[in-house]
Short mmCIF file of C-alpha atoms and ligand atoms in Angstrom, two decimals:
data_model
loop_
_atom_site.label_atom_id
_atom_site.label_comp_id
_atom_site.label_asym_id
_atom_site.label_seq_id
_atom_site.Cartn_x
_atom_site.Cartn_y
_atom_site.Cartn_z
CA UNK A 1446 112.41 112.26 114.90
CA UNK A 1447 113.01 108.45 115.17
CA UNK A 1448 116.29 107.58 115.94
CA UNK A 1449 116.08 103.61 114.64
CA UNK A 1450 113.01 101.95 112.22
CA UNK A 1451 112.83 98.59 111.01
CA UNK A 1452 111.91 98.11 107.68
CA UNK A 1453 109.42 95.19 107.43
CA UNK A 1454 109.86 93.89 103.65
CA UNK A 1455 112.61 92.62 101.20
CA UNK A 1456 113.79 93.25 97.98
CA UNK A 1457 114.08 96.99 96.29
CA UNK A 1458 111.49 98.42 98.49
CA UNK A 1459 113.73 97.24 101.37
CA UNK A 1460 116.63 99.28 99.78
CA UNK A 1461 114.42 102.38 99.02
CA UNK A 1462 113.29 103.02 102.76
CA UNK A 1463 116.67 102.30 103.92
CA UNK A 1464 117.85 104.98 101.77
CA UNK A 1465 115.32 107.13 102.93
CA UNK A 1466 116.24 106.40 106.19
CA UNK A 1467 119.91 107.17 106.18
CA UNK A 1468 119.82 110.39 104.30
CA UNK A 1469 117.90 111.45 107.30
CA UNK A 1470 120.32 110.10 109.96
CA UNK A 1471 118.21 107.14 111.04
CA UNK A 1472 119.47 103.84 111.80
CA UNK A 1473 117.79 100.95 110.08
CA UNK A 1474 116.64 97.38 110.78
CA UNK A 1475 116.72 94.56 108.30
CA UNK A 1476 114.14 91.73 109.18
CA UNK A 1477 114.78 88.79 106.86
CA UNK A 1478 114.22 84.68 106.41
CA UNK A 1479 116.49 82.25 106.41
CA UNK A 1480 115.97 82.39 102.38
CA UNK A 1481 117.29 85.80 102.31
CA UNK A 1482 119.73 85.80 104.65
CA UNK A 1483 122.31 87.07 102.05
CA UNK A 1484 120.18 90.10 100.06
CA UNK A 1485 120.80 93.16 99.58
CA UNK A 1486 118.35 94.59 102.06
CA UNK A 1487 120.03 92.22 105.05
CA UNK A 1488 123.46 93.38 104.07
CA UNK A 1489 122.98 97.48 103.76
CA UNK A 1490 120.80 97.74 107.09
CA UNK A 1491 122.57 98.44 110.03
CA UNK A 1492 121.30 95.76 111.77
CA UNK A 1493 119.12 92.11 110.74
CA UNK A 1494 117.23 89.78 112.82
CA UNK A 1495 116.56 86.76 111.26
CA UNK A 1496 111.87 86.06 111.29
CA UNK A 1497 111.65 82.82 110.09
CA UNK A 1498 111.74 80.34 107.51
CA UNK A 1499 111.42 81.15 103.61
CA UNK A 1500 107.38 80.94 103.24
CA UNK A 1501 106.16 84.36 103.70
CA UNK A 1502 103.37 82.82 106.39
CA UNK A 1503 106.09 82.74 108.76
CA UNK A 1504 108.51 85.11 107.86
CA UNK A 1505 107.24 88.80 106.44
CA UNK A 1506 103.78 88.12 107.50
CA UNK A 1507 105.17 86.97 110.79
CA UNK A 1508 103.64 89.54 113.22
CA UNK A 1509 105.11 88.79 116.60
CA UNK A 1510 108.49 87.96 115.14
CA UNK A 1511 108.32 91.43 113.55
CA UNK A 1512 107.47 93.16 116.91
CA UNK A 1513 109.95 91.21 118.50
CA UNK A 1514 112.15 92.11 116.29
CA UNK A 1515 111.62 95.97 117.26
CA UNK A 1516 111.65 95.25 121.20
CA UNK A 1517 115.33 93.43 120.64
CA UNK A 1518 116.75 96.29 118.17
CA UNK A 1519 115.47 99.20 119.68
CA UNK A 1520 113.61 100.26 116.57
CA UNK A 1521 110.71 102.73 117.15
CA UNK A 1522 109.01 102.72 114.00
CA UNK A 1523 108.11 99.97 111.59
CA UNK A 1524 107.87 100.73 107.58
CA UNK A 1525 106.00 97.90 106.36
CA UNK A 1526 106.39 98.78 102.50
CA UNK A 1527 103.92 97.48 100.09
CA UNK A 1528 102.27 93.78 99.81
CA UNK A 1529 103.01 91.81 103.25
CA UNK A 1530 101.77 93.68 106.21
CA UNK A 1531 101.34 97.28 104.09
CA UNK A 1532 97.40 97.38 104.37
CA UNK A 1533 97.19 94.75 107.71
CA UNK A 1534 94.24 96.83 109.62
CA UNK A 1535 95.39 94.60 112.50
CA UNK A 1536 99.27 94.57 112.41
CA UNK A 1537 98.70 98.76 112.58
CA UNK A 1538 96.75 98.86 115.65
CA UNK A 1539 99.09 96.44 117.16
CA UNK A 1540 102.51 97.93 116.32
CA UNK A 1541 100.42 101.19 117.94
CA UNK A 1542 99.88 99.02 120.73
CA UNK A 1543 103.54 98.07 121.23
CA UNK A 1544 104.19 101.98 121.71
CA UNK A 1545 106.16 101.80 118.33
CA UNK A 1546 104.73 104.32 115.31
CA UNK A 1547 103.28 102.51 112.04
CA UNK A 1548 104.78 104.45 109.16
CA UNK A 1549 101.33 104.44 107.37
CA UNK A 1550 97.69 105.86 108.05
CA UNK A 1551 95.78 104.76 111.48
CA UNK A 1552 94.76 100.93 111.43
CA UNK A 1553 91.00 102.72 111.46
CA UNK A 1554 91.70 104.00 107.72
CA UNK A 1555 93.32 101.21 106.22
CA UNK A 1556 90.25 99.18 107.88
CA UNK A 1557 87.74 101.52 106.21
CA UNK A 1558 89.17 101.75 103.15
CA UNK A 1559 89.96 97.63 102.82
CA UNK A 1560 86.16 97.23 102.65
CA UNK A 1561 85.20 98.50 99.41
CA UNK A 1562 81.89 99.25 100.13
CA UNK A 1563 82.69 101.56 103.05
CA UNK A 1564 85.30 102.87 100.85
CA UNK A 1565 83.42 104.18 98.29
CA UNK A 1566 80.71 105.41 100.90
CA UNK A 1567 82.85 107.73 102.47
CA UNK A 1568 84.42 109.00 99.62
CA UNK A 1569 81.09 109.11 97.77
CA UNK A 1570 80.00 111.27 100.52
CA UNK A 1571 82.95 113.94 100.48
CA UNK A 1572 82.71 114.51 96.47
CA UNK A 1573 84.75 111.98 94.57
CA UNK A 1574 83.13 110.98 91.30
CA UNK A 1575 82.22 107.24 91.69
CA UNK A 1576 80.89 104.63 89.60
CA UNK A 1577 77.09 104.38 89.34
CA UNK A 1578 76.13 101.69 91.56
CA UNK A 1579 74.07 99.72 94.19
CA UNK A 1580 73.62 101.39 97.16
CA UNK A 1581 76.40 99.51 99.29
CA UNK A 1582 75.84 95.58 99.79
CA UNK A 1583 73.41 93.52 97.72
CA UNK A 1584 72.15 91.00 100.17
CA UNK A 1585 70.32 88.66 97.25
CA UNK A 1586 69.76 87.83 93.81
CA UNK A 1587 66.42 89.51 93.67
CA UNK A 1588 68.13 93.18 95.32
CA UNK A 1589 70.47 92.45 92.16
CA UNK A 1590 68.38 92.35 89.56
CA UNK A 1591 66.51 95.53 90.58
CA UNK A 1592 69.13 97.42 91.08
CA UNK A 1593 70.90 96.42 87.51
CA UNK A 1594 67.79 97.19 86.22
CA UNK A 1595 68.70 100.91 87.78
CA UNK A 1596 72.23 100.94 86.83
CA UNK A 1597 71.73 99.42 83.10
CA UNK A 1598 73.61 96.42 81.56
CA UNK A 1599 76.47 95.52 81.22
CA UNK A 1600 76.77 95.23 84.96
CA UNK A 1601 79.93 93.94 87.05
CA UNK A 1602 79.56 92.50 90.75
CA UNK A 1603 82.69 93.27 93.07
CA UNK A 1604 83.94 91.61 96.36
CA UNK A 1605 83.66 94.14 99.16
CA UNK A 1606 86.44 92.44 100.17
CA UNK A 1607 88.18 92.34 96.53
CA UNK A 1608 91.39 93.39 95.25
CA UNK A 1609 93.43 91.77 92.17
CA UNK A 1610 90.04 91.49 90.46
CA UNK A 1611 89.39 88.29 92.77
CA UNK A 1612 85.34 87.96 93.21
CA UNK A 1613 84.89 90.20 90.17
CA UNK A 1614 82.41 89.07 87.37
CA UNK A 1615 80.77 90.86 84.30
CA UNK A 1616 76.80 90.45 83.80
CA UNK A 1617 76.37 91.67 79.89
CA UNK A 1618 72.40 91.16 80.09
CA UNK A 1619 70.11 89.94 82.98
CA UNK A 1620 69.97 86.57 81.99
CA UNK A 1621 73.84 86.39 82.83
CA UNK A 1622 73.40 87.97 86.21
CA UNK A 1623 72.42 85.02 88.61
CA UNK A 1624 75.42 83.25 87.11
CA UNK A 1625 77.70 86.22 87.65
CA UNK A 1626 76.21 87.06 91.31
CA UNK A 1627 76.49 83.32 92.72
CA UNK A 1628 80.04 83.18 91.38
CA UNK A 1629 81.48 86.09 92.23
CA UNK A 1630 79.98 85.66 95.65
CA UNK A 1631 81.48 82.05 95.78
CA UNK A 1632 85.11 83.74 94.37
CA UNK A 1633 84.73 86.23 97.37
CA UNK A 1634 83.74 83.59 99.98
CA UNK A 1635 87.20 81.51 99.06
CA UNK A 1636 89.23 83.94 98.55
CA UNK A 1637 88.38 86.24 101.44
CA UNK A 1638 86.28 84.67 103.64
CA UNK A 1639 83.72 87.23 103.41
CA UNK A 1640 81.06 87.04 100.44
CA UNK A 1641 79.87 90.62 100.32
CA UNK A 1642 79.26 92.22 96.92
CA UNK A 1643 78.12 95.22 95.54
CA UNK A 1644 77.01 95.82 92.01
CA UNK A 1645 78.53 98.92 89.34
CA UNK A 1646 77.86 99.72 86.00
CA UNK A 1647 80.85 97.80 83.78
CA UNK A 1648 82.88 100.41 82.12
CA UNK A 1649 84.12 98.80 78.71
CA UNK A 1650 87.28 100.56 77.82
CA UNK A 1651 88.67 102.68 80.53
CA UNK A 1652 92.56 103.81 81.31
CA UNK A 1653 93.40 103.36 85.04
CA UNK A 1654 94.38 106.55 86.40
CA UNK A 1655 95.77 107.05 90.21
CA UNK A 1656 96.06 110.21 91.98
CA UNK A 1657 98.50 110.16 94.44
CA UNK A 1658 97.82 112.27 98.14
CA UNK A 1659 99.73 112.37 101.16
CA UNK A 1660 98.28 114.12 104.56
CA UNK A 1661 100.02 115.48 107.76
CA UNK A 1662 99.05 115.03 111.17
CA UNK A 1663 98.16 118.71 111.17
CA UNK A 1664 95.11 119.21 109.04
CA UNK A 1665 97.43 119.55 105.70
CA UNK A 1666 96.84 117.84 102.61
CA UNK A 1667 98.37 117.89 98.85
CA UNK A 1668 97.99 115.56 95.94
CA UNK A 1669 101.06 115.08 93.47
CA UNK A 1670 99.12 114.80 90.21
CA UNK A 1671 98.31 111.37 88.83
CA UNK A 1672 99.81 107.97 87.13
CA UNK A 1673 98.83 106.29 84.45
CA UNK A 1674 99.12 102.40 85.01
CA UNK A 1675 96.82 101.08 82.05
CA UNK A 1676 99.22 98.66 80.85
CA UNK A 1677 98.36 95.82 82.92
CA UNK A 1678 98.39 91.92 82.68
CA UNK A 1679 96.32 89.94 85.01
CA UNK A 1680 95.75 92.63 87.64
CA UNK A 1681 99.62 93.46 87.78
CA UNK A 1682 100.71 96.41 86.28
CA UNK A 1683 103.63 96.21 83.94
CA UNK A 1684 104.51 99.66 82.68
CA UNK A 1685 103.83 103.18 84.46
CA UNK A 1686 103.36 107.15 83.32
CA UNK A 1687 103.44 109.73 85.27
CA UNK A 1688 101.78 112.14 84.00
CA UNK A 1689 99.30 109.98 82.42
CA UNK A 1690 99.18 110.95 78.32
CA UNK A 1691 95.34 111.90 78.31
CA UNK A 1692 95.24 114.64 81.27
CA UNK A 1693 95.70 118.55 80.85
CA UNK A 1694 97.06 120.27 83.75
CA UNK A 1695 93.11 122.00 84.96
CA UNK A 1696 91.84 118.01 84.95
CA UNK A 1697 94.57 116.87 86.87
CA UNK A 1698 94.66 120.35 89.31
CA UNK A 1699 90.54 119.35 89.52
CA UNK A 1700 90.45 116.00 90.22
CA UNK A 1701 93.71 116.31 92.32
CA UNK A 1702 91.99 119.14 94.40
CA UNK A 1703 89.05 116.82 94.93
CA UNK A 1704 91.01 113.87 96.54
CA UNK A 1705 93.35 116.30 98.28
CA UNK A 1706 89.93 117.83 99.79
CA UNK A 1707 88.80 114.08 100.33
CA UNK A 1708 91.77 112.82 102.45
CA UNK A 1709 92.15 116.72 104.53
CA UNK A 1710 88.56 116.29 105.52
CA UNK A 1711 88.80 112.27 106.30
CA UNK A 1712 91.78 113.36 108.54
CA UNK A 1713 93.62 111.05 107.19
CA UNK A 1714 97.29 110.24 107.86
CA UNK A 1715 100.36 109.63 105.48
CA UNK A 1716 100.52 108.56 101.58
CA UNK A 1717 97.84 107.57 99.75
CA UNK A 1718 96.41 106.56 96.12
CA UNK A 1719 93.42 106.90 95.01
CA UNK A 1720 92.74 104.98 91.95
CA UNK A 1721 89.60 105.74 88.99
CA UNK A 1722 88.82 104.24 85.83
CA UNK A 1723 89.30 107.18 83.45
CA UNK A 1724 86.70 106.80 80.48
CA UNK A 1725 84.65 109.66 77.91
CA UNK A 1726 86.90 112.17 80.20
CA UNK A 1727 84.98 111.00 83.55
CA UNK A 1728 86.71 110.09 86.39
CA UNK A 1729 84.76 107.17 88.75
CA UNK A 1730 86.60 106.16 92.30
CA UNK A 1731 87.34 102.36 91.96
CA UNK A 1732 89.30 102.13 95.42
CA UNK A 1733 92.14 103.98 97.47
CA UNK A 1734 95.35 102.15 98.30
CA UNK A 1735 96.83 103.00 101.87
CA UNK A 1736 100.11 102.05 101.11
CA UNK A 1737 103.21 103.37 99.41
CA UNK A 1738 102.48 102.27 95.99
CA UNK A 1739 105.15 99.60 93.42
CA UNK A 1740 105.34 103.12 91.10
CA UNK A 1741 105.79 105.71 93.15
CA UNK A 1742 109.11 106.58 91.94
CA UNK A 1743 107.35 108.30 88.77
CA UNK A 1744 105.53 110.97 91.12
CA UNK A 1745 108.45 111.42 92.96
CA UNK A 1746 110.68 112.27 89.64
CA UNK A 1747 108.21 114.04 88.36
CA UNK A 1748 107.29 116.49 91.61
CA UNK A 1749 110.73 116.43 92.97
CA UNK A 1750 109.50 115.19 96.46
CA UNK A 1751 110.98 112.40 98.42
CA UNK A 1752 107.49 110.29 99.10
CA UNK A 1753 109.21 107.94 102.00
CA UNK A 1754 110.64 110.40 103.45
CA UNK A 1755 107.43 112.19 103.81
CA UNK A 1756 106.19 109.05 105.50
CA UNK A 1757 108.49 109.06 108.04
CA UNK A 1758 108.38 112.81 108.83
CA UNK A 1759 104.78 112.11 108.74
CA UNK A 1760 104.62 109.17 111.61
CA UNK A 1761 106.92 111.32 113.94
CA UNK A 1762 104.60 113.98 113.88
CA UNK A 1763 105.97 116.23 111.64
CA UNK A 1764 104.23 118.90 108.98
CA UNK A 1765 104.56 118.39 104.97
CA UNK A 1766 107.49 119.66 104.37
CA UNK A 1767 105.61 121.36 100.75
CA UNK A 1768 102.08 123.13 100.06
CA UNK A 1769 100.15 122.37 97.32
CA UNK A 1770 101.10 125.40 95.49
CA UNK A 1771 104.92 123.95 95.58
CA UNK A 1772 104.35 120.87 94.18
CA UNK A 1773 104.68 121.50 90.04
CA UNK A 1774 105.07 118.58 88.25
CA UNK A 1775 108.18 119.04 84.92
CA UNK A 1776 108.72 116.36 82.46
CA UNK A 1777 107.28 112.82 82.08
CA UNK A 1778 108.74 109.70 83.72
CA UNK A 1779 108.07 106.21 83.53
CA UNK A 1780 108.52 102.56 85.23
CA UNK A 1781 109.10 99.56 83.84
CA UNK A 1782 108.75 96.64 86.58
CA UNK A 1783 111.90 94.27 85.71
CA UNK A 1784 110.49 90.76 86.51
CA UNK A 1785 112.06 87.19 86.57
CA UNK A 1786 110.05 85.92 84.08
CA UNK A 1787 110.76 84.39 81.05
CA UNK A 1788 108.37 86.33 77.86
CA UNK A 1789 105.73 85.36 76.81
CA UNK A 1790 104.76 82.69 78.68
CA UNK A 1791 105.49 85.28 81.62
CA UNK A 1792 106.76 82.07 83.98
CA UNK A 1793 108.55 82.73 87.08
CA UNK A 1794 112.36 82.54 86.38
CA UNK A 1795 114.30 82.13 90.11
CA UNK A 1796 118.17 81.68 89.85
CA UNK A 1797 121.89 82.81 89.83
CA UNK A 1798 122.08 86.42 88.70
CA UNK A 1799 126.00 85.94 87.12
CA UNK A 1800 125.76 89.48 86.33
CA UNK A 1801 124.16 92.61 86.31
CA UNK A 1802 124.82 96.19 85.11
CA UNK A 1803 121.99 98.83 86.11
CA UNK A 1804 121.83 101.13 83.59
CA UNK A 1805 122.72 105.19 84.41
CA UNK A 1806 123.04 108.36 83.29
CA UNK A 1807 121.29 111.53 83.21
CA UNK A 1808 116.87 110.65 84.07
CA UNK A 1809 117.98 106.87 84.69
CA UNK A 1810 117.19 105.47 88.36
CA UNK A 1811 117.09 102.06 88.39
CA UNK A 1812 115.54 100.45 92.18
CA UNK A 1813 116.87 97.05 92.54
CA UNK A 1814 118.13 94.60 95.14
CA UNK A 1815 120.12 92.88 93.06
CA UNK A 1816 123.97 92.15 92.40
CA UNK A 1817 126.25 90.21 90.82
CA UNK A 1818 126.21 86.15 92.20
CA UNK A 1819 123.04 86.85 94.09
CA UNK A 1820 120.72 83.79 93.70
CA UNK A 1821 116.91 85.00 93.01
CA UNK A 1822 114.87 82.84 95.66
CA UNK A 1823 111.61 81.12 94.05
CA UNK A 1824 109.32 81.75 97.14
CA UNK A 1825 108.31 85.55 96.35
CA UNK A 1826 107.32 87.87 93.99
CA UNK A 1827 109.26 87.87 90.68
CA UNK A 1828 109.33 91.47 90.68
CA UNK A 1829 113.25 92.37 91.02
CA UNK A 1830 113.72 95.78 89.79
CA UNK A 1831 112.21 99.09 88.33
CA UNK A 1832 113.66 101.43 85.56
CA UNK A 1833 112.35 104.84 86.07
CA UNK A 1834 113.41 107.12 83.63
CA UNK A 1835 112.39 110.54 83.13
CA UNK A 1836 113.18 113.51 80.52
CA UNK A 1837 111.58 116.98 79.33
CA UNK A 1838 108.53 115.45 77.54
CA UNK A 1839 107.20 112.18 76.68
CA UNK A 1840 109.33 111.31 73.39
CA UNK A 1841 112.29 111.92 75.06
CA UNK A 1842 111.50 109.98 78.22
CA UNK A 1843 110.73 107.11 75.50
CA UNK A 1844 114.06 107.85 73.43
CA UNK A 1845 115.81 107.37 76.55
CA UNK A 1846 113.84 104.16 78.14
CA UNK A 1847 115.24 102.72 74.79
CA UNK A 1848 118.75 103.80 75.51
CA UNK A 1849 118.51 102.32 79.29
CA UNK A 1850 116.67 99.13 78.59
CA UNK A 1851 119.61 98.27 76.19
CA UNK A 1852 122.91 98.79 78.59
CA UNK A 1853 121.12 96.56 81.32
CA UNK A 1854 122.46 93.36 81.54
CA UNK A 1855 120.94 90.71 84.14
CA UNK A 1856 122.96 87.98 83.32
CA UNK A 1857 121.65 83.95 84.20
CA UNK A 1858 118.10 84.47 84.63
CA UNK A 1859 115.40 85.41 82.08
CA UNK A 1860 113.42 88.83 83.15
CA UNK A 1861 110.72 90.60 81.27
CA UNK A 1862 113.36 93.16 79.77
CA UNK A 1863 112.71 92.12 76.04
CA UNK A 1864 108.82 92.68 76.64
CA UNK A 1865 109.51 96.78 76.72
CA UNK A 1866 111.85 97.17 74.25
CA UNK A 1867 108.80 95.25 71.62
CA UNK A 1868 106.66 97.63 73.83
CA UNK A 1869 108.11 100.78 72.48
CA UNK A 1870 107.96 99.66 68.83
CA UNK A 1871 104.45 100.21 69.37
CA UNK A 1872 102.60 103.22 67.60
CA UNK A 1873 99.81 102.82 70.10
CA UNK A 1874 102.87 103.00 73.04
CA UNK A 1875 104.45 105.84 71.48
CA UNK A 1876 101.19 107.19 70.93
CA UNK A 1877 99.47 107.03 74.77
CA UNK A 1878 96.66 105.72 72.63
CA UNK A 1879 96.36 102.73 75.41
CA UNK A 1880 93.81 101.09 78.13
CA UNK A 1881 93.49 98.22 80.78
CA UNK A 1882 92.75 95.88 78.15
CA UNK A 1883 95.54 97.07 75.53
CA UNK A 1884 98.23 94.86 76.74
CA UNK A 1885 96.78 91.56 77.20
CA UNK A 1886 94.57 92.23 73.65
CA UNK A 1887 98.70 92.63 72.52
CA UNK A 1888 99.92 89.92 74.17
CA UNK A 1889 96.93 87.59 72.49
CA UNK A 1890 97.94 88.81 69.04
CA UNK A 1891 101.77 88.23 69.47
CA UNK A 1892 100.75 84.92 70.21
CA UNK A 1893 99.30 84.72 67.21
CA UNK A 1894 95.14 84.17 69.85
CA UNK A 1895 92.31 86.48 69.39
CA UNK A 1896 91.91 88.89 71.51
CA UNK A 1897 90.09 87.61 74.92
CA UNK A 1898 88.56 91.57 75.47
CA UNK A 1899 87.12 94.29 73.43
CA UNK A 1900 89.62 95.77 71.01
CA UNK A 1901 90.67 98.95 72.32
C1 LIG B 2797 86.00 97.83 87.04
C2 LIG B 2797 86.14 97.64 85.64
C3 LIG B 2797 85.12 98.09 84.83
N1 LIG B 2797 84.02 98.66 85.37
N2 LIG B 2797 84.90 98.42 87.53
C4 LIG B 2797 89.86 95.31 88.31
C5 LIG B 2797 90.45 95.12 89.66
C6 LIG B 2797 89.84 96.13 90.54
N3 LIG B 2797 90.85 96.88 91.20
C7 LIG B 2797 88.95 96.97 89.70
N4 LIG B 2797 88.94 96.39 88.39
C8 LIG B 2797 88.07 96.80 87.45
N5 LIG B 2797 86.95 97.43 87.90
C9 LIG B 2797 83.93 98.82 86.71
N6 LIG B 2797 82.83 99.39 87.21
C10 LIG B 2797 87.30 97.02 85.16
C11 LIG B 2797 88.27 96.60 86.06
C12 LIG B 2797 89.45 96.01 85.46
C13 LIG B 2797 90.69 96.65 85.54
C14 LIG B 2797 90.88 97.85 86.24
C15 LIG B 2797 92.08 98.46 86.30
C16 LIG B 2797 93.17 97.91 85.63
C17 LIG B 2797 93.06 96.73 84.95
C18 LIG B 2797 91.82 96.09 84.88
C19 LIG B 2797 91.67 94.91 84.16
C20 LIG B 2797 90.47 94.29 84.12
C21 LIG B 2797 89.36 94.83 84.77
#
């Protein structure tokens, strides 16, 4: 086992892998920039180097600064979290390079699945359900319009390259679909530098449903059941379920089985989610993240498993420390992301924090880097905490999210606290009765704006 890692992120998910870390007698590095030179992350580590200046560009994303940062500590591992470096093909293979071990799958996995063509080959090919599509790349507009004439309207092009929903545009009938393939090809070339697309049948009114996997450097591999994260607002996801409301136990123990089968035969190393849209009780493979996921804490309440630590044991060459037949999920939990945002105009909110109580008691964890007089910087992600709550069942869990969400108190900033507690007025909310397009379609109407997507 690793004796020192450095943990290359900020914010809670800096705090959860140091915890991680410590609980299994492992020293920790802090890397930081001069913006966060007084956080929370920089403050519990055992040791910080300082990467750079506050712009992400040359601080988190700062490669050589981060290896550097490893040769000068002595730290032999690097957890790079999720966003920054998390699903950097190239920052893998050279941390590997460096002799130090990349807490995550090979750089030859995150490469593969990055691409989503390749992606969905390869899964294609070992038995997950996929959406009907083109056969990989469409080169032209004329390879387009035969092969939407296979798939049947509506019809969505996607960035090989995508993510976020960047390069991603609906064609409702063929006339639309010249407009939709030069733009989304244009989006992709921008955004990505790379203006591959592929072409799927649009699904109207799914639920985004994740299964999460995890795989061991010796041939084992589990999944831990699935999240719901429907409740989204411009690609971000807002609110969390795990287990999602709509999936019996011999779904979830199929599906699961065929993504656990997936990853064991891919060889693939370390967590993993593999996300469908979830629609007429059909799964179809959208993409797989190779990262530790915002909301993993749901899985991990709800199947009792430690996922960083998993990671870790994973990288230093250890087994799963569970078989699939251990891993039985009890109760319901769910995340709410805490952002600095004032509702409903959902603006970034950066400031003095004069206060803050995280809520407790029994199914309350609450994953923050915050505390009292710390001053939220403006140059990252607003995201600056997650209430996980769990209980029994479902109503409970909700009952109790109620209870939590009103002892916090984040005093001097706005965050998007008042957003759930309007959320769980909701009969829809309380009912599961949700989809991906449910919360903006809400968010229109409290406006007092029609809806901008099919009603759900
Ligand atoms: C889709 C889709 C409908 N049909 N693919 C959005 C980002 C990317 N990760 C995949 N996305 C979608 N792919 C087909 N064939 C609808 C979306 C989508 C979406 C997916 C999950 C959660 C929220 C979403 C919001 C809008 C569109």
């Amino acid at each position: 086992m690793f004796t020192k890692i450095l943990i290359a992120n900020r914010g809670e998910i800096a705090l959860r892998i140091h915890r991680a870390a410590k609980e299994m007698g492992i020293a920790t590095v802090a890397v930081h920039s001069t913006a966060d030179a007084t956080a929370m992350h920089v403050r519990l580590a055992d040791e910080s180097v300082c990467i750079g200046p506050p712009s992400s560009a040359q601080s988190y994303l700062n490669q050589p600064a981060i290896v550097t940062a490893c040769e000068i500590t002595g730290a032999e591992a690097v957890h790079p979290g999720y966003g920054f470096l998390s699903e950097n093909a190239g920052f893998a293979r050279i941390v590997e390079e460096h002799g130090l071990a990349f807490i995550g799958p090979t750089s030859e996995h995150i490469r593969l699945m990055g691409d989503k063509i390749t992606a969905k080959d390869t899964v294609a090919k070992l038995g997950v359900p996929c959406v009907p599509g083109s056969d990989g790349q469409v080169p032209n507009i004329d390879e387009a319009l035969r092969a939407a004439k296979d798939i049947g309207y509506p019809v969505l092009v996607k960035a090989a390259a995508g993510g976020g929903g960047r390069g991603m545009k609906v064609a409702e009938t063929e006339k639309d679909l010249p407009h939709a393939f030069s733009q989304a090809r244009a989006e992709a070339k921008a955004a990505f530098g790379n203006d591959a697309v592929y072409l799927e049948k649009y699904l109207t009114l799914p639920r985004h449903i994740e299964v999460q996997v995890i795989g061991d450097t010796h041939g084992n591999a589990c999944h831990l059941g699935e999240r719901d994260c429907s409740l989204q607002r411009r690609h971000q996801k807002v609110f969390e379920e795990c287990p999602s409301p709509v999936i019996d136990a011999q779904t979830r123990a199929r599906i699961g089985g065929v993504c656990a089968d997936a990853i064991r035969e891919m060889g693939y190393r370390g967590v993993g989610t593999i996300e469908f849209l979830y629609e007429n009780g059909e799964f179809y493979f959208i993409e797989m993240n190779t990262r530790l996921q915002v909301e993993h804490p749901v899985t991990e309440t709800v199947y009792g498993v430690d996922l960083v630590r998993e990671q870790i044991r994973i990288a230093a060459g250890e087994k799963l420390s569970f078989r699939q037949e251990d891993l039985v999920p009890r109760g319901h939990a769910v995340e709410c992301r805490i952002n600095a945002e004032s509702v409903p105009s959902f603006v970034p909110c950066a400031g003095l924090v004069n206060s803050y109580h995280p809520p407790g008691g029994l199914g309350v964890r609450m994953d923050s880097a915050l505390y009292g007089g710390y001053s939220v910087p403006a140059y990252y992600d607003s995201l600056i905490g997650k209430l996980i709550v769990s209980a029994p069942d479902r109503p409970a869990c909700l009952m109790r999210l109620r209870r939590a969400l009103g002892e916090m108190v984040v005093g001097g900033i706005d965050t998007t606290v008042p957003l759930f507690h309007a959320l769980l007025e909701n009969p829809d909310i309380q009912a599961g009765d949700y989809n991906i397009h449910w919360l903006e379609n809400w968010l229109a109407r409290q406006m007092g704006q029609a809806p901008k997507s099919p009603a759900h």
